[in-house]
Coordinates of C-alpha atoms and ligand atoms in Angstrom, one line a residue:
X3 CA 6.3 -31.3 36.2
X4 CA 3.4 -33.3 34.7
X5 CA 1.4 -30.9 32.5
X6 CA -2.4 -30.9 32.5
X7 CA -3.5 -34.0 30.6
X8 CA -4.9 -32.3 27.6
X9 CA -1.6 -30.6 26.9
X10 CA 0.4 -33.7 28.0
X11 CA -1.3 -35.8 25.3
X12 CA -0.1 -33.5 22.5
X13 CA 2.6 -34.2 20.0
X14 CA 5.7 -32.0 20.1
X15 CA 4.7 -30.6 16.7
X16 CA 1.3 -29.5 18.0
X17 CA 2.9 -27.9 21.1
X18 CA 5.3 -26.0 18.8
X19 CA 2.5 -24.7 16.6
X20 CA 0.6 -23.6 19.7
X21 CA 3.7 -21.8 21.1
X22 CA 4.4 -20.1 17.7
X23 CA 0.8 -18.8 17.7
X24 CA 1.0 -17.7 21.3
X25 CA 4.1 -15.7 20.8
X26 CA 2.7 -14.1 17.7
X27 CA -0.4 -13.0 19.6
X28 CA 1.4 -11.8 22.7
X29 CA 4.4 -10.1 21.1
X30 CA 3.0 -8.7 17.9
X31 CA -0.8 -8.4 18.1
X32 CA -1.8 -7.5 21.7
X33 CA 0.5 -4.5 21.8
X34 CA -1.7 -2.9 19.1
X35 CA -5.1 -3.5 20.8
X36 CA -5.4 -0.1 22.5
X37 CA -4.4 1.8 19.4
X38 CA -7.0 -0.1 17.4
X39 CA -9.7 0.6 20.0
X40 CA -8.8 4.3 19.8
X41 CA -8.8 4.5 16.0
X42 CA -12.0 2.8 14.9
X43 CA -10.3 -0.5 14.8
X44 CA -7.5 0.7 12.5
X45 CA -3.7 0.3 13.1
X46 CA -1.0 1.9 10.8
X47 CA -1.0 0.3 7.4
X48 CA 2.6 -0.9 7.6
X49 CA 2.0 -2.6 10.9
X50 CA -1.1 -4.4 9.6
X51 CA 0.9 -5.5 6.5
X52 CA 3.7 -6.7 8.9
X53 CA 1.1 -8.8 10.8
X54 CA -0.2 -10.2 7.6
X55 CA 3.3 -11.1 6.3
X56 CA 4.4 -12.6 9.6
X57 CA 1.2 -14.7 9.8
X58 CA 2.2 -16.2 6.4
X59 CA 5.8 -16.6 7.4
X60 CA 4.9 -18.4 10.6
X61 CA 2.7 -20.8 8.6
X62 CA -0.5 -19.7 10.5
X63 CA -2.2 -18.2 7.4
X64 CA -4.5 -20.6 5.4
X65 CA -3.7 -23.3 7.9
X66 CA -6.9 -25.1 6.8
X67 CA -6.0 -25.3 3.1
X68 CA -4.0 -28.1 1.4
X69 CA -0.3 -27.7 1.0
X70 CA -0.5 -28.2 -2.8
X71 CA -2.6 -25.0 -3.0
X72 CA -0.2 -23.1 -0.8
X73 CA -1.8 -23.7 2.6
X74 CA -0.2 -25.3 5.6
X75 CA -2.6 -28.2 5.8
X76 CA -2.8 -28.4 9.6
X77 CA -4.7 -31.1 11.4
X78 CA -8.0 -30.0 13.0
X79 CA -6.4 -30.2 16.5
X80 CA -3.6 -27.9 15.3
X81 CA -6.1 -25.4 13.8
X82 CA -8.0 -25.4 17.1
X83 CA -4.7 -24.7 19.0
X84 CA -3.9 -21.8 16.7
X85 CA -7.5 -20.4 16.9
X86 CA -7.5 -20.6 20.6
X87 CA -4.4 -18.4 20.8
X88 CA -5.8 -16.0 18.2
X89 CA -8.9 -15.7 20.4
X90 CA -6.8 -14.0 23.1
X91 CA -6.5 -10.7 21.3
X92 CA -9.3 -8.1 20.8
X93 CA -10.3 -5.8 18.0
X94 CA -10.0 -8.5 15.3
X95 CA -6.3 -8.1 15.2
X96 CA -6.2 -11.9 15.0
X97 CA -8.0 -11.9 11.7
X98 CA -4.7 -11.6 9.9
X99 CA -4.6 -15.4 10.5
X100 CA -7.1 -16.0 7.8
X101 CA -8.8 -19.3 6.9
X102 CA -10.3 -19.4 3.4
X103 CA -13.2 -21.9 2.7
X104 CA -11.7 -25.4 3.1
X105 CA -14.6 -26.9 1.1
X106 CA -13.5 -25.0 -2.0
X107 CA -10.6 -27.2 -3.4
X108 CA -12.8 -30.3 -3.6
X109 CA -15.6 -28.6 -5.7
X110 CA -14.0 -25.7 -7.5
X111 CA -13.0 -25.9 -11.2
X112 CA -9.4 -25.3 -12.1
X113 CA -10.4 -21.8 -13.4
X114 CA -11.9 -21.0 -10.0
X115 CA -8.9 -22.4 -8.1
X116 CA -6.5 -20.2 -10.2
X117 CA -8.7 -17.1 -10.3
X118 CA -9.9 -16.9 -6.7
X119 CA -8.8 -19.7 -4.4
X120 CA -5.0 -19.7 -4.9
X121 CA -4.6 -15.9 -4.6
X122 CA -6.8 -16.1 -1.4
X123 CA -4.6 -18.8 0.0
X124 CA -1.5 -16.8 -0.9
X125 CA -3.0 -13.8 1.0
X126 CA -3.2 -11.6 -2.1
X127 CA -7.0 -11.2 -2.2
X128 CA -9.8 -11.6 0.4
X129 CA -13.3 -13.1 0.1
X130 CA -16.5 -12.3 1.9
X131 CA -19.8 -14.2 2.3
X132 CA -23.1 -12.8 1.1
X133 CA -25.8 -15.1 2.4
X134 CA -27.9 -13.4 5.1
X135 CA -30.7 -11.1 4.0
X136 CA -33.1 -8.8 5.8
X137 CA -35.8 -11.5 5.6
X138 CA -33.6 -14.6 5.9
X139 CA -31.2 -15.0 8.9
X140 CA -31.5 -18.2 11.0
X141 CA -33.8 -19.5 8.2
X142 CA -31.2 -19.5 5.4
X143 CA -33.5 -21.5 3.3
X144 CA -35.9 -18.6 3.0
X145 CA -33.4 -16.3 1.0
X146 CA -35.0 -14.3 -1.7
X147 CA -31.9 -13.7 -3.8
X148 CA -32.2 -15.2 -7.3
X149 CA -30.0 -16.6 -10.0
X150 CA -31.5 -16.9 -13.5
X151 CA -29.7 -18.6 -16.3
X152 CA -29.3 -16.5 -19.5
X153 CA -27.2 -18.3 -22.2
X154 CA -23.7 -18.8 -20.9
X155 CA -24.3 -16.4 -18.0
X156 CA -26.4 -16.2 -14.8
X157 CA -28.1 -13.0 -13.8
X158 CA -27.9 -12.5 -10.0
X159 CA -30.2 -10.3 -8.0
X160 CA -30.8 -9.7 -4.3
X161 CA -29.8 -7.6 -1.3
X162 CA -27.6 -9.1 1.4
X163 CA -26.8 -7.8 4.9
X164 CA -24.0 -8.3 7.5
X165 CA -21.5 -9.0 4.7
X166 CA -18.4 -9.2 6.9
X167 CA -15.2 -7.8 5.4
X168 CA -16.9 -6.4 2.3
X169 CA -14.6 -3.4 2.6
X170 CA -11.5 -5.6 2.3
X171 CA -12.8 -8.2 -0.1
X172 CA -12.0 -8.6 -3.8
X173 CA -14.9 -11.1 -4.3
X174 CA -18.0 -12.5 -2.6
X175 CA -19.6 -15.9 -2.3
X176 CA -23.2 -15.1 -3.2
X177 CA -25.9 -17.6 -2.3
X178 CA -29.2 -17.5 -4.3
X179 CA -32.1 -19.6 -5.5
X180 CA -32.3 -20.8 -9.0
X181 CA -35.2 -19.3 -11.1
X182 CA -36.4 -21.2 -14.1
X183 CA -35.2 -24.6 -15.5
X184 CA -35.4 -28.0 -13.9
X185 CA -33.7 -26.9 -10.6
X186 CA -36.2 -24.0 -9.9
X187 CA -35.9 -23.1 -6.2
X188 CA -32.6 -24.9 -5.6
X189 CA -29.8 -23.1 -3.7
X190 CA -26.6 -22.2 -5.6
X191 CA -23.4 -20.5 -4.7
X192 CA -21.5 -18.1 -7.0
X193 CA -18.2 -16.3 -7.1
X194 CA -18.9 -12.6 -7.7
X195 CA -16.1 -10.1 -8.2
X196 CA -16.8 -7.0 -6.0
X197 CA -16.2 -4.7 -9.0
X198 CA -18.7 -6.5 -11.2
X199 CA -21.3 -4.1 -12.7
X200 CA -24.4 -4.2 -10.5
X201 CA -22.6 -4.9 -7.2
X202 CA -23.5 -1.9 -5.0
X203 CA -22.6 -1.0 -1.5
X204 CA -25.9 0.2 0.2
X205 CA -24.4 1.1 3.6
X206 CA -22.0 0.1 6.3
X207 CA -23.8 0.3 9.6
X208 CA -21.8 0.5 12.9
X209 CA -21.7 -2.5 15.2
X210 CA -21.0 -3.1 18.9
X211 CA -17.3 -4.0 18.4
X212 CA -14.5 -1.8 17.2
X213 CA -13.2 -3.7 14.2
X214 CA -11.6 -2.5 11.0
X215 CA -13.8 -4.9 8.9
X216 CA -17.3 -3.7 8.1
X217 CA -20.5 -5.7 7.9
X218 CA -22.1 -4.2 4.9
X219 CA -25.5 -4.2 3.3
X220 CA -24.8 -5.0 -0.4
X221 CA -27.2 -4.9 -3.4
X222 CA -26.7 -7.2 -6.4
X223 CA -28.6 -5.5 -9.2
X224 CA -28.9 -7.9 -12.1
X225 CA -25.2 -8.9 -11.8
X226 CA -24.2 -10.9 -14.9
X227 CA -21.6 -13.6 -14.2
X228 CA -20.4 -16.4 -16.5
X229 CA -21.6 -20.0 -15.8
X230 CA -18.0 -20.6 -14.8
X231 CA -18.7 -18.7 -11.6
X232 CA -21.2 -21.3 -10.3
X233 CA -19.6 -23.3 -7.5
X234 CA -20.3 -27.0 -7.9
X235 CA -23.8 -27.6 -9.3
X236 CA -27.2 -25.9 -9.0
X237 CA -28.5 -27.3 -5.7
X238 CA -25.2 -27.5 -3.9
X239 CA -25.3 -24.1 -2.3
X240 CA -26.5 -25.2 1.1
X241 CA -24.0 -28.0 1.4
X242 CA -21.1 -25.5 1.3
X243 CA -22.8 -23.3 3.8
X244 CA -23.3 -26.2 6.2
X245 CA -19.7 -27.3 5.9
X246 CA -18.5 -23.8 6.6
X247 CA -20.9 -23.6 9.6
X248 CA -19.4 -26.8 11.1
X249 CA -15.8 -25.5 10.7
X250 CA -16.4 -22.0 11.9
X251 CA -18.5 -23.1 14.9
X252 CA -15.6 -25.1 16.1
X253 CA -13.2 -22.2 15.5
X254 CA -15.5 -19.8 17.3
X255 CA -15.5 -22.2 20.3
X256 CA -11.7 -22.3 20.1
X257 CA -11.4 -18.5 20.0
X258 CA -13.8 -18.2 22.9
X259 CA -11.4 -20.4 24.9
X260 CA -8.5 -18.1 24.1
X261 CA -10.5 -15.1 25.2
X262 CA -11.5 -16.9 28.5
X263 CA -7.9 -17.7 29.3
X264 CA -6.8 -14.1 28.7
X265 CA -9.7 -12.7 30.8
X266 CA -9.0 -15.1 33.6
X267 CA -5.3 -14.3 33.7
X268 CA -5.9 -10.6 33.6
X269 CA -8.7 -10.6 36.2
X270 CA -6.7 -12.9 38.5
X271 CA -3.7 -10.7 38.4
X272 CA -5.9 -7.6 39.1
X273 CA -7.7 -9.3 41.9
X274 CA -4.4 -10.3 43.6
X275 CA -3.1 -6.7 43.3
X276 CA -6.2 -4.6 44.0
X277 CA -6.4 -3.8 47.7
X278 CA -9.7 -2.7 49.3
X279 CA -10.6 -2.7 53.0
X280 CA -6.9 -3.6 53.7
X281 CA -6.6 -6.8 51.7
X282 CA -6.4 -8.0 48.1
X283 CA -9.9 -8.4 46.7
X284 CA -9.2 -12.0 45.7
X285 CA -9.3 -12.9 49.4
X286 CA -13.0 -12.2 49.3
X287 CA -14.9 -15.4 48.5
X288 CA -17.3 -13.5 46.2
X289 CA -14.3 -12.6 43.9
X290 CA -12.5 -16.0 44.2
X291 CA -15.7 -17.9 43.3
X292 CA -16.2 -15.8 40.2
X293 CA -12.6 -16.7 39.1
X294 CA -13.2 -20.4 40.0
X295 CA -16.4 -20.6 38.0
X296 CA -14.6 -18.9 35.1
X297 CA -11.8 -21.5 35.2
X298 CA -14.3 -24.3 35.2
X299 CA -16.1 -22.7 32.2
X300 CA -12.7 -22.6 30.3
X301 CA -11.7 -26.1 31.2
X302 CA -15.0 -27.7 30.2
X303 CA -15.0 -25.7 26.9
X304 CA -11.4 -26.6 26.1
X305 CA -12.0 -30.3 26.8
X306 CA -14.9 -30.2 24.3
X307 CA -12.9 -28.5 21.5
X308 CA -9.8 -30.7 21.9
X309 CA -11.9 -33.9 22.0
X310 CA -14.0 -32.8 19.0
X311 CA -10.9 -31.8 17.0
X312 CA -9.2 -35.1 17.7
X313 CA -12.5 -36.9 16.7
X314 CA -12.6 -35.0 13.4
X315 CA -8.9 -35.9 12.7
X316 CA -9.8 -39.5 13.4
X317 CA -12.7 -39.4 10.9
X318 CA -15.7 -38.8 13.1
X319 CA -19.0 -39.2 11.2
X320 CA -20.2 -35.9 9.7
X321 CA -23.6 -36.0 11.3
X322 CA -22.0 -36.4 14.7
X323 CA -19.5 -33.7 13.9
X324 CA -22.4 -31.4 13.0
X325 CA -24.0 -31.9 16.4
X326 CA -20.8 -31.7 18.3
X327 CA -19.7 -28.5 16.6
X328 CA -23.1 -27.0 17.6
X329 CA -22.5 -28.2 21.2
X330 CA -19.0 -26.8 21.4
X331 CA -20.0 -23.4 19.9
X332 CA -23.1 -23.2 22.2
X333 CA -21.2 -24.0 25.3
X334 CA -18.0 -22.1 24.7
X335 CA -19.7 -18.9 23.5
X336 CA -22.1 -18.8 26.4
X337 CA -19.2 -19.7 28.8
X338 CA -17.1 -16.9 27.4
X339 CA -19.9 -14.4 27.8
X340 CA -20.2 -15.4 31.5
X341 CA -16.5 -15.1 32.0
X342 CA -16.3 -11.7 30.3
X343 CA -19.2 -10.4 32.5
X344 CA -17.5 -11.7 35.6
X345 CA -14.2 -10.1 34.6
X346 CA -15.9 -6.7 34.1
X347 CA -17.3 -7.1 37.6
X348 CA -14.0 -8.0 39.1
X349 CA -12.3 -4.9 37.5
X350 CA -15.1 -2.7 38.9
X351 CA -15.2 0.7 37.3
X352 CA -12.1 0.0 35.4
X353 CA -13.9 -2.9 33.7
X354 CA -16.2 -0.5 32.1
X355 CA -13.4 1.5 30.4
X356 CA -12.6 0.8 26.8
X357 CA -8.9 0.7 27.6
X358 CA -9.6 -2.4 29.7
X359 CA -9.5 -5.8 27.9
X360 CA -12.5 -7.1 29.9
X361 CA -14.7 -4.3 28.5
X362 CA -13.6 -5.0 25.0
X363 CA -14.2 -8.7 25.2
X364 CA -17.5 -8.1 27.0
X365 CA -18.6 -6.3 23.8
X366 CA -16.8 -8.4 21.3
X367 CA -17.8 -11.9 22.6
X368 CA -21.5 -11.1 22.4
X369 CA -21.7 -11.8 18.7
X370 CA -20.4 -15.3 19.2
X371 CA -23.9 -16.2 20.6
X372 CA -25.4 -14.9 17.3
X373 CA -23.3 -15.4 14.2
X374 CA -22.8 -18.7 12.4
X375 CA -26.1 -19.7 14.0
X376 CA -27.6 -18.3 17.2
X377 CA -27.5 -20.2 20.5
X378 CA -31.2 -21.0 20.0
X379 CA -30.4 -22.6 16.6
X380 CA -27.5 -24.6 18.1
X381 CA -29.8 -26.0 20.8
X382 CA -32.4 -26.9 18.1
X383 CA -29.7 -28.8 16.1
X384 CA -28.5 -30.7 19.2
X385 CA -32.1 -31.5 20.3
X386 CA -32.9 -32.7 16.7
X387 CA -29.9 -34.9 16.6
X388 CA -30.6 -36.2 20.1
X389 CA -34.1 -37.2 19.1
X390 CA -32.7 -39.0 16.0
X391 CA -29.6 -40.7 17.5
X392 CA -29.7 -40.7 21.3
X393 CA -27.1 -39.5 23.7
X394 CA -24.7 -42.4 23.4
X395 CA -24.3 -42.1 19.6
X396 CA -23.7 -38.3 19.9
X397 CA -21.2 -38.2 22.8
X398 CA -20.1 -41.7 23.3
Ligands
LIG413 C1 -21.3 -9.0 13.2 C2 -22.0 -10.0 12.3 C3 -21.4 -10.5 11.2 C4 -22.0 -11.3 10.3 N1 -21.4 -11.8 9.2 C5 -22.1 -12.4 8.2 C6 -21.5 -12.7 7.0 O1 -20.3 -12.4 6.7 N2 -22.3 -13.2 6.0 C7 -23.6 -13.6 6.2 O2 -24.2 -14.1 5.3 N3 -24.2 -13.4 7.4 C8 -23.4 -12.8 8.4 N4 -24.0 -12.5 9.7 C9 -25.4 -12.9 9.9 C10 -25.6 -14.0 11.0 O3 -25.2 -15.2 10.6 C11 -27.1 -13.9 11.4 O4 -27.2 -12.6 12.1 C12 -27.5 -15.0 12.3 O5 -27.5 -16.2 11.6 C13 -28.9 -14.8 12.9 O6 -29.8 -14.3 11.9 P1 -30.7 -13.0 12.2 O7 -29.7 -12.0 12.7 O8 -31.5 -12.7 11.0 O9 -31.6 -13.4 13.4 P2 -33.1 -14.0 13.3 O10 -33.0 -15.3 12.5 O11 -34.1 -13.0 12.9 O12 -33.4 -14.4 14.8 C14 -33.8 -13.5 15.8 C15 -34.0 -14.2 17.1 O13 -35.0 -15.2 16.9 C16 -34.4 -16.5 17.3 N5 -34.9 -17.5 16.5 C17 -35.0 -17.6 15.1 N6 -35.5 -18.8 14.7 C18 -35.7 -19.5 15.8 C19 -36.2 -20.8 16.1 N7 -36.5 -21.6 15.1 N8 -36.2 -21.2 17.4 C20 -35.9 -20.4 18.4 N9 -35.4 -19.2 18.2 C21 -35.3 -18.7 17.0 C22 -32.9 -16.3 17.1 O14 -32.1 -17.2 17.9 C23 -32.7 -14.9 17.6 O15 -32.6 -14.9 19.0 C24 -23.4 -11.7 10.6 C25 -24.0 -11.2 11.7 C26 -23.4 -10.4 12.6 C27 -24.1 -9.8 13.8

């Protein structure tokens, strides 16, 4: 049988990685979804540890990091294939397949690599990102957090919100503006150990999804860190954030594809089995059309992410990447939300129950239109690039 073209064009190694990730999700992670939903996102410690260890053993952990640092150095297409499979499980169970910041090895000092990056790649410690503030969300440039040089140290101050995984992290990437000196007002990024004096958990608000990782409000009260903790130079902070945005936007799009596939499979199976008025509900055009629209949403999104990943592997210009990552995230996250909404409708009352995968995805996928840049911001990025370069340069 000739497989669909996007799969057909894949190398054997890519298909093997995809299959390894698929089996991990289906056999190890999905069976724990309900337990997690019923226990505030938590699963038994030994099971979570087992998932973590297996993700490493299967070569899925730190797939974006170079082999010489302990990562598995996958191509972007392979990373997309893995993320797509990971997207098929709810309750953040897939977060055991962790991707540390891929920009770090190129800019970190050997001290930073040894202290934070290598242990993160090995899965021994975890990082979090403290960038957003109450007054600075979409407009990252307006952050009020400060970094003031004091001899061989910096003094860091500010309050951050939505700091994902603060409860699991050993250290934060903290973004601030330089106060004083020739780089006054420039953005800078710092490693900050969570147990450094002055790092203070303010609160852990509850969010829509049922995840074990919190999104904390964290205060940095005159935290003193050595100059060694500065990542790159004063003024580099935004460049790292942009690079992370590009990567994570593509991975969000990939995870949305995995979620759509799971939703379509589950909703189709239900629609074929559920009989009302003497016939399976899928025989009603209203239901069949919802499934058809959903499959179209998935196919279009998947073609975008595979094409983009192949482009990145082939050396696509960074500016074009930036626009295409926004396009992929925008389209796939909005498509996934449409698909989840239709799936809830197809399941009827069952689709509103937390034990139903459609209900969980319906809640969980909502944030993909918000984090790593809202849909409105993605549209603005694309419109800006379109005005500068024209359609042909952006999409060929
Ligand atoms: C669950 C979760 C986890 C997160 N994790 C992290 C994390 O780990 N670290 C971190 O630093 N941040 C994190 N964030 C923050 C996230 O990146 C921001 O929420 C996001 O960038 C949007 O910022 P905001 O919430 O302040 O919204 P705002 O910027 O206040 O936007 C509010 C609304 O106005 C719209 N808007 C704003 N500007 C424009 C414009 N120019 N044109 C049109 N519309 C506009 C937005 O699209 C949105 O609809 C997380 C957020 C969530 C919800």
